[in-house]
Short mmCIF file of C-alpha atoms in Angstrom, two decimals:
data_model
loop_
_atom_site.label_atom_id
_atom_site.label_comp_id
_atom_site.label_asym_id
_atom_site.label_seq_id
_atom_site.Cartn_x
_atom_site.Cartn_y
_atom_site.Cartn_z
CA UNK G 1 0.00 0.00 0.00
CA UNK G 2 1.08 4.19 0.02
CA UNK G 3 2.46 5.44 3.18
CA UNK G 4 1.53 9.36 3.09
CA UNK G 5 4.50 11.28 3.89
CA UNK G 6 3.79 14.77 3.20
CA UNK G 7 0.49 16.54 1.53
CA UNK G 8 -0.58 19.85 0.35
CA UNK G 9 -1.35 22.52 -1.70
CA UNK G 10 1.22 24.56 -4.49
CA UNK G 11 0.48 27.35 -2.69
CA UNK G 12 1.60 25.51 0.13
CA UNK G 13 4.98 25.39 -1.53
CA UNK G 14 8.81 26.89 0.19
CA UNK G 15 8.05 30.55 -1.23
CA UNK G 16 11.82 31.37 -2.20
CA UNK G 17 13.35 34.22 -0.06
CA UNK G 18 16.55 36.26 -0.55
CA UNK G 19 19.39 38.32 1.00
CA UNK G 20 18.72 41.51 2.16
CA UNK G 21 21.67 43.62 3.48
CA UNK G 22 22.87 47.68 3.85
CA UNK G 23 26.14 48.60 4.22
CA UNK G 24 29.13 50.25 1.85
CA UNK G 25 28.73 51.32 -1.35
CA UNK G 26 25.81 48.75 -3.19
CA UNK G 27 25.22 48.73 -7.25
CA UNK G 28 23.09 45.72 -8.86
CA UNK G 29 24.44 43.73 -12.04
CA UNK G 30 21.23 41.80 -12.90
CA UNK G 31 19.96 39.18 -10.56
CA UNK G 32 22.78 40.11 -7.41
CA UNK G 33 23.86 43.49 -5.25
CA UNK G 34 27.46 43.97 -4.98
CA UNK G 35 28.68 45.98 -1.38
CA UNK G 36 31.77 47.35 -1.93
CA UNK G 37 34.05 48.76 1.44
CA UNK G 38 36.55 51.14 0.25
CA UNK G 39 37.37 51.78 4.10
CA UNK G 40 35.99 50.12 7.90
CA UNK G 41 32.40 49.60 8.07
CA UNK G 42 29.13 46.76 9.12
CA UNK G 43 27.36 44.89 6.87
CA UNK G 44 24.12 44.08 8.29
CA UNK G 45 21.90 41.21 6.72
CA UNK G 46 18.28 42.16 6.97
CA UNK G 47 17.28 38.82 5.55
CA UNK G 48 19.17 35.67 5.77
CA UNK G 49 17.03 34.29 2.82
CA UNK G 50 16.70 30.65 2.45
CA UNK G 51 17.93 28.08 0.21
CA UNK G 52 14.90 28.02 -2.80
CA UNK G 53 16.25 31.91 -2.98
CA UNK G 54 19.74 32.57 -1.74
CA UNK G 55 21.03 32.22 1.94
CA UNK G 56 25.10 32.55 0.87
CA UNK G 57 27.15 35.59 -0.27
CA UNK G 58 30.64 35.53 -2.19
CA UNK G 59 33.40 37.74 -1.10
CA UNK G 60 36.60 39.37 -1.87
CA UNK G 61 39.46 40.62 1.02
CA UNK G 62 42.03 42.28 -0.07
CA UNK G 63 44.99 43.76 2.79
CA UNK G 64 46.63 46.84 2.28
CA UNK G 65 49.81 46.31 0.15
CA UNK G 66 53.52 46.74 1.96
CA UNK G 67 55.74 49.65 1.55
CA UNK G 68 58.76 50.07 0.01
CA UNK G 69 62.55 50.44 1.24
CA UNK G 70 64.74 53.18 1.48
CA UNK G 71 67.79 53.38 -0.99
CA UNK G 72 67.86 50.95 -3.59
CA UNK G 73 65.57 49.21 -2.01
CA UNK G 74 63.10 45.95 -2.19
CA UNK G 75 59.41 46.55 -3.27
CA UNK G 76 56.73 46.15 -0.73
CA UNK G 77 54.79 43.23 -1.06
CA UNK G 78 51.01 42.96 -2.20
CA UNK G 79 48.01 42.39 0.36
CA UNK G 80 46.68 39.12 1.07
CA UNK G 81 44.10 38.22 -1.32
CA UNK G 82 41.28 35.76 -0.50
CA UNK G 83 38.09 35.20 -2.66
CA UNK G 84 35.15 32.87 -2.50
CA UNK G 85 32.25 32.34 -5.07
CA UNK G 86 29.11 31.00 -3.64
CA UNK G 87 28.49 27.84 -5.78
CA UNK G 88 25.18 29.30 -7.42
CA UNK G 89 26.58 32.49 -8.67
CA UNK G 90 28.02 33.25 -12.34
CA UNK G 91 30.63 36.09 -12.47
CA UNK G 92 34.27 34.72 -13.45
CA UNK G 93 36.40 34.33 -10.33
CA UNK G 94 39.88 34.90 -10.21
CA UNK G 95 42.07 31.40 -10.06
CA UNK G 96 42.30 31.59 -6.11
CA UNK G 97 38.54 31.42 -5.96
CA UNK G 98 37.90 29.12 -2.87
CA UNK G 99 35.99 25.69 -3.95
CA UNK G 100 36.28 24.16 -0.76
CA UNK G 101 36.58 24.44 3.12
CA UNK G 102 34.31 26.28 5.89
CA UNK G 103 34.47 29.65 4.13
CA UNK G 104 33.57 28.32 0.64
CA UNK G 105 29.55 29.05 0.23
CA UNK G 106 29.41 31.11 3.15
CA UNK G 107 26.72 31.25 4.81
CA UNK G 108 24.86 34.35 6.48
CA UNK G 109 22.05 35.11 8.73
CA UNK G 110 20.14 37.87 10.49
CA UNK G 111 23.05 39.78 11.77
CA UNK G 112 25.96 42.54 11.93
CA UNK G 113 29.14 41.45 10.34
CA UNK G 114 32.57 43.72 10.79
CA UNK G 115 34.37 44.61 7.67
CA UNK G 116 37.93 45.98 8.09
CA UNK G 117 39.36 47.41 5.07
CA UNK G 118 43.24 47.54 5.39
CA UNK G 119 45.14 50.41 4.91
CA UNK G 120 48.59 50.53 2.94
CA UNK G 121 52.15 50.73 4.49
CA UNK G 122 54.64 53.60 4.53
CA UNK G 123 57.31 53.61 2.61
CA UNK G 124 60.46 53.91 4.17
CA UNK G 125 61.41 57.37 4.17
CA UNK G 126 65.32 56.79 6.29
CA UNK G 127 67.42 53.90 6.91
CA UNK G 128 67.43 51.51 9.84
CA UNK G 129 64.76 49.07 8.42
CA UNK G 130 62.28 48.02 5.69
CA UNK G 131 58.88 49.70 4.99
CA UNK G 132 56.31 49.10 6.94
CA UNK G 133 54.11 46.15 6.21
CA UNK G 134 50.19 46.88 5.33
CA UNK G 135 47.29 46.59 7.84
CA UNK G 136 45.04 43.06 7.75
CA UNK G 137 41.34 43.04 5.63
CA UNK G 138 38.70 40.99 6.97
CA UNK G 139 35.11 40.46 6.64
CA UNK G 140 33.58 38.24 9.62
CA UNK G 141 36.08 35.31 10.20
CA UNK G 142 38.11 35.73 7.11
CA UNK G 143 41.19 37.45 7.28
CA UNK G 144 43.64 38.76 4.68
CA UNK G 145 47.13 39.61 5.71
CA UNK G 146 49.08 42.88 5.03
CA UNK G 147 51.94 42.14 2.60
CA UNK G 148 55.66 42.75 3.79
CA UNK G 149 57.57 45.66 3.63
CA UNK G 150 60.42 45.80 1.28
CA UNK G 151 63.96 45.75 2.56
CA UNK G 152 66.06 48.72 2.77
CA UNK G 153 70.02 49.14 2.05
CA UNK G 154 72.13 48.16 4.85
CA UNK G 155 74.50 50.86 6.38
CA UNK G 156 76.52 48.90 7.78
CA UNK G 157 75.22 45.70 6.42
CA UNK G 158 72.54 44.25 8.74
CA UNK G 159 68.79 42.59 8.40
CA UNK G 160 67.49 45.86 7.35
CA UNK G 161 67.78 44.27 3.82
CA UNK G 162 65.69 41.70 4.38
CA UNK G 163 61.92 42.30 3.21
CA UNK G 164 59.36 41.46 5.77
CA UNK G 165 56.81 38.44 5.47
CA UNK G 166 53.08 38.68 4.53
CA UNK G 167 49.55 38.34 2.61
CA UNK G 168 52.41 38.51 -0.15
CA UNK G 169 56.61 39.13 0.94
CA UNK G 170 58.90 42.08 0.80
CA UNK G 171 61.71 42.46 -1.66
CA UNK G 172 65.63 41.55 -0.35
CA UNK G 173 68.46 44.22 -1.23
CA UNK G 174 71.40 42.94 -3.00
CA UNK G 175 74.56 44.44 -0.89
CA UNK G 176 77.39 41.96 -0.88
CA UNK G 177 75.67 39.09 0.70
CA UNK G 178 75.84 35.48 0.48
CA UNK G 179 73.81 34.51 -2.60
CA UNK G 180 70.93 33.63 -2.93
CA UNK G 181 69.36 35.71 -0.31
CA UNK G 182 65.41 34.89 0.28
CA UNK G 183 63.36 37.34 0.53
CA UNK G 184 59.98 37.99 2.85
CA UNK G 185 57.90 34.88 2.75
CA UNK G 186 54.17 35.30 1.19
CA UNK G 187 51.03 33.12 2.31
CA UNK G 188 51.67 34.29 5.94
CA UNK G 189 49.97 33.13 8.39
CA UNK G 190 49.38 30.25 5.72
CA UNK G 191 45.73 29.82 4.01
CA UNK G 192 44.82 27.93 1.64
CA UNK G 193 44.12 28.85 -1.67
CA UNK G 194 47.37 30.80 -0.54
CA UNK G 195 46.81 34.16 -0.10
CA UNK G 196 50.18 35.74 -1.90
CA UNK G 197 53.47 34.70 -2.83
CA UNK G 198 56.91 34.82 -1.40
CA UNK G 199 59.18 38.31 -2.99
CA UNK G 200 62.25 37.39 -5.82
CA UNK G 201 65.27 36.44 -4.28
CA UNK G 202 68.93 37.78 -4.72
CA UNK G 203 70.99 35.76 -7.19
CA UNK G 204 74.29 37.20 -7.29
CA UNK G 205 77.09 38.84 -5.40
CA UNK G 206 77.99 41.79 -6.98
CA UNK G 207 80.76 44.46 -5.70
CA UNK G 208 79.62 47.38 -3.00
CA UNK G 209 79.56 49.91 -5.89
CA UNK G 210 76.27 48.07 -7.38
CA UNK G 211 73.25 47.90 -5.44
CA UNK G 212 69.71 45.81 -7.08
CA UNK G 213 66.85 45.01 -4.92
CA UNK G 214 64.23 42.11 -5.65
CA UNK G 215 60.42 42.64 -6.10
CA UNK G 216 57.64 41.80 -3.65
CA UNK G 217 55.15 39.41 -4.58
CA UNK G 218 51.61 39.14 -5.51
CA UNK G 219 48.36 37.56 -5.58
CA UNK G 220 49.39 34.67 -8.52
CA UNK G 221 53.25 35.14 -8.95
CA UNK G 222 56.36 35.30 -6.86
CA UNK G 223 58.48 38.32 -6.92
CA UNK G 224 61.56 38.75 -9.76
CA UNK G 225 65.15 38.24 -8.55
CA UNK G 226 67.49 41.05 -8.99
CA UNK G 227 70.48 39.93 -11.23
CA UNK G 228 73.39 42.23 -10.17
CA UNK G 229 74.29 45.00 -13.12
CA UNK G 230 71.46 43.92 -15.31
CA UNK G 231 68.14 44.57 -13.73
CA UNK G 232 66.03 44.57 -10.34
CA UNK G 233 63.06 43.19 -10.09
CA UNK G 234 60.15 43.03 -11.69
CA UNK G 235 56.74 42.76 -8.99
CA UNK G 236 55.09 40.16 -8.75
CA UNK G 237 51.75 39.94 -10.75
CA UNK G 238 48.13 39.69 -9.22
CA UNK G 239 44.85 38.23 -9.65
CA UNK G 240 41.75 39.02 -11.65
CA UNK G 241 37.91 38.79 -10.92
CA UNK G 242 34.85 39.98 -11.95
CA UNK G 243 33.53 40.00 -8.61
CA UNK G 244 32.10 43.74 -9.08
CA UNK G 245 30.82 43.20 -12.14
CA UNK G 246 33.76 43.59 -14.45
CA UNK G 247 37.13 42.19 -14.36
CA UNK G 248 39.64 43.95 -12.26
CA UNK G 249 43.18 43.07 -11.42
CA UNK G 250 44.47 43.14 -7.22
CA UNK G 251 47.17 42.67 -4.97
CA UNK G 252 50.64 43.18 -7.36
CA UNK G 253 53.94 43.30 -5.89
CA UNK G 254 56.21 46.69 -5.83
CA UNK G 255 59.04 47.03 -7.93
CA UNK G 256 62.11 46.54 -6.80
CA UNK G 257 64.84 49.85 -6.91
CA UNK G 258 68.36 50.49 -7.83
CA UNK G 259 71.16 53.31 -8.35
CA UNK G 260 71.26 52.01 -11.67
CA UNK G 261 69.35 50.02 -13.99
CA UNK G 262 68.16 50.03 -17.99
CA UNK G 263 64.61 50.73 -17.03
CA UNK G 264 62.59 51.80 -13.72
CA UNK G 265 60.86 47.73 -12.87
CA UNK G 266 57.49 48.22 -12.95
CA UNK G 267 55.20 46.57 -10.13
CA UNK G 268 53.09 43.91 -10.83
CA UNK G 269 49.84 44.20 -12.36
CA UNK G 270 47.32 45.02 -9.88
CA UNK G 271 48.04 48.28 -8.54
CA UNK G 272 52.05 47.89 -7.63
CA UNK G 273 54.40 50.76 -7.44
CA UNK G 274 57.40 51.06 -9.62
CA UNK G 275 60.65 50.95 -8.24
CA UNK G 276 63.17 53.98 -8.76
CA UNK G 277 66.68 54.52 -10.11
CA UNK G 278 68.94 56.96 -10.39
CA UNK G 279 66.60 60.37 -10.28
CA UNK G 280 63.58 58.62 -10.45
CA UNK G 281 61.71 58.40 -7.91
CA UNK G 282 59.76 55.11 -6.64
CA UNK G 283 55.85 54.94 -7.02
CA UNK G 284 52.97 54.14 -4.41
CA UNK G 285 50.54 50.82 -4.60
CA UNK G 286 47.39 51.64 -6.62
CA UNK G 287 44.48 52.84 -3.02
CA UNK G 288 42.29 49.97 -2.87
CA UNK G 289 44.11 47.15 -4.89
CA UNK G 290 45.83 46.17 -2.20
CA UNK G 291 49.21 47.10 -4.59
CA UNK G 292 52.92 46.91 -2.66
CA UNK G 293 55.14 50.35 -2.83
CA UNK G 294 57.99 50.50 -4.96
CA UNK G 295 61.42 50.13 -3.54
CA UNK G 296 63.30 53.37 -3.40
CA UNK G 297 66.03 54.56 -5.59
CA UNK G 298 70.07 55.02 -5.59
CA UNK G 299 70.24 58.27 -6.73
CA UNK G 300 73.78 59.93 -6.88
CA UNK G 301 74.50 62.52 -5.08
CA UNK G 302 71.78 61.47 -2.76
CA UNK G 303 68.38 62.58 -1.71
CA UNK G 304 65.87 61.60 1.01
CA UNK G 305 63.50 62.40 -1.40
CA UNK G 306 64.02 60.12 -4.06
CA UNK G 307 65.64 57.51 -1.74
CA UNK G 308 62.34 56.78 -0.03
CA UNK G 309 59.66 53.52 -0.98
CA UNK G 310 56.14 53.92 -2.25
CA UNK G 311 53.66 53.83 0.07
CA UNK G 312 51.09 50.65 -0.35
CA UNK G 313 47.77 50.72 -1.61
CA UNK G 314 44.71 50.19 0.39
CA UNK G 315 42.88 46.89 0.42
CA UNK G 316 39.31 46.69 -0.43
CA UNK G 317 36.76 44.24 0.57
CA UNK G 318 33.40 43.23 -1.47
CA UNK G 319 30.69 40.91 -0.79
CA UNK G 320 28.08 39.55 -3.40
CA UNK G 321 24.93 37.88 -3.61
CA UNK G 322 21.75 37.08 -5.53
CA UNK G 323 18.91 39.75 -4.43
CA UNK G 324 16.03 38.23 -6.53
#
């Protein structure tokens, strides 16, 4: 025989409900609202929605991006750079798009959730140390690290050349030390995706009269080594979503500087700073990319000026999800 188990009317059907939220800057691409925090704020969910509507959110947390070193100098790494797509949505994700783990789908209810939006680091403007790493991103539990401040010329040769760790690592001056030299680690504290990438390294030992720093890292690739009288480095590149509706590229490593050099080393794409040689002076991180400082110049005779690293960019955090 049947064995009723359940019974009623279509209208009796799961109507399907949605997220409703407030909080930053929202726009609407079709079917989904995109909040985008350009500094500290609250997103607040109204709704929580349900799962015949929506009851998950995607996100994007970017850290503010490392500065840059002082005198010939390593570029600041970029921010940390995290990014989950809830499995239902249909914008094109950037390669560390989360497909797994507690944060992947993530979940929201009727509640207040803290967004920090990191700011950049300072480039260092004197010797005696590297620039100062950027400031953490998170929304809720997930955090994005700062990236690592670039190294700075030693005078008299000591760990200010080394770049600092981070979301993505600082860039390592090349002064007459043992070869190679590492420089900052990236992915730090460890996530996985990973968050960033480790700077270039140092792969030569070149005389006190020549002075090359690496690149910091970025979102998708490692910093560029500096190869003593041939080039510094080259930042590391980011990584490219369409969270907001079109594609935009975050979280590139700062270029590393010199006292001389064919070319100023651009930083990597998404938002890094150049680094400087000679009389030109290093460039800031891109605000809100999440971009690492370029590493500061060599210039002869010198200048504080033109010796000092490019501030970081800003991070930026934005959360997405379907609205009707």
């Amino acid at each position: 025989g049947w064995i009723v188990t359940d019974s009623g009317n279509q209208s009796d059907a799961a109507v399907p409900l949605y997220v409703t939220a407030t909080g930053g800057c929202i726009t609407t691409c079709g079917n989904y609202k995109i909040h985008t925090f350009l500094s500290p704020a609250t997103f607040t969910v109204n709704s929580g929605g349900n799962p015949a509507g929506s009851d998950t959110v995607s996100y994007l947390v970017v850290a503010g991006g490392g500065g840059g070193g002082y005198e010939r100098a390593g570029g600041g790494g970029a921010g940390g750079f995290r990014e989950s797509k809830a499995a239902s949505d249909s914008y094109t994700a950037s390669p560390l798009n989360a497909t797994s783990g507690p944060e992947y789908n993530f979940p929201v209810s009727t509640t207040s959730y803290p967004v920090i939006v990191g700011g950049g680091g300072t480039g260092r403007t004197s010797s005696g140390g590297p620039g100062t790493s950027g400031c953490n991103s998170s929304f809720s539990t997930v955090v994005s690290a700062g990236g690592g401040g670039g190294g700075s010329h030693p005078s008299p040769p000591s760990s200010d050349h080394l770049g600092s760790a981070g979301g993505s690592g600082g860039g390592v001056v090349l002064a007459n030390l043992p070869a190679p030299t590492l420089g900052g680690a990236g992915n730090t504290p460890p996530t996985t995706p990973p968050q960033g990438n480790p700077a270039g390294a140092t792969c030569t030992t070149v005389g006190s009269s020549y002075y090359y720093a690496s690149s910091g890292g970025g979102a998708t690739v490692a910093g560029s080594q500096a190869s003593g009288s041939v080039t510094t480095g080259t930042g590391g590149a980011g990584a490219t979503t369409s969270i907001s509706a079109s594609p935009v590229t975050y979280a590139g490593g700062g270029g590393g500087g010199a006292n001389t050099a064919p070319t100023p080393q651009p930083g990597g794409a998404g938002g890094g700073g150049s680094g400087g040689k000679n009389s030109v002076v290093a460039t800031v991180g891109a605000i809100n990319t999440g971009g690492g400082g370029g590493g500061g110049n060599g210039q002869t005779p010198p200048s504080t000026t033109t010796y000092s690293g490019g501030n970081g960019g800003s991070g930026i955090v934005i959360i997405r999800y379907r609205y009707q």
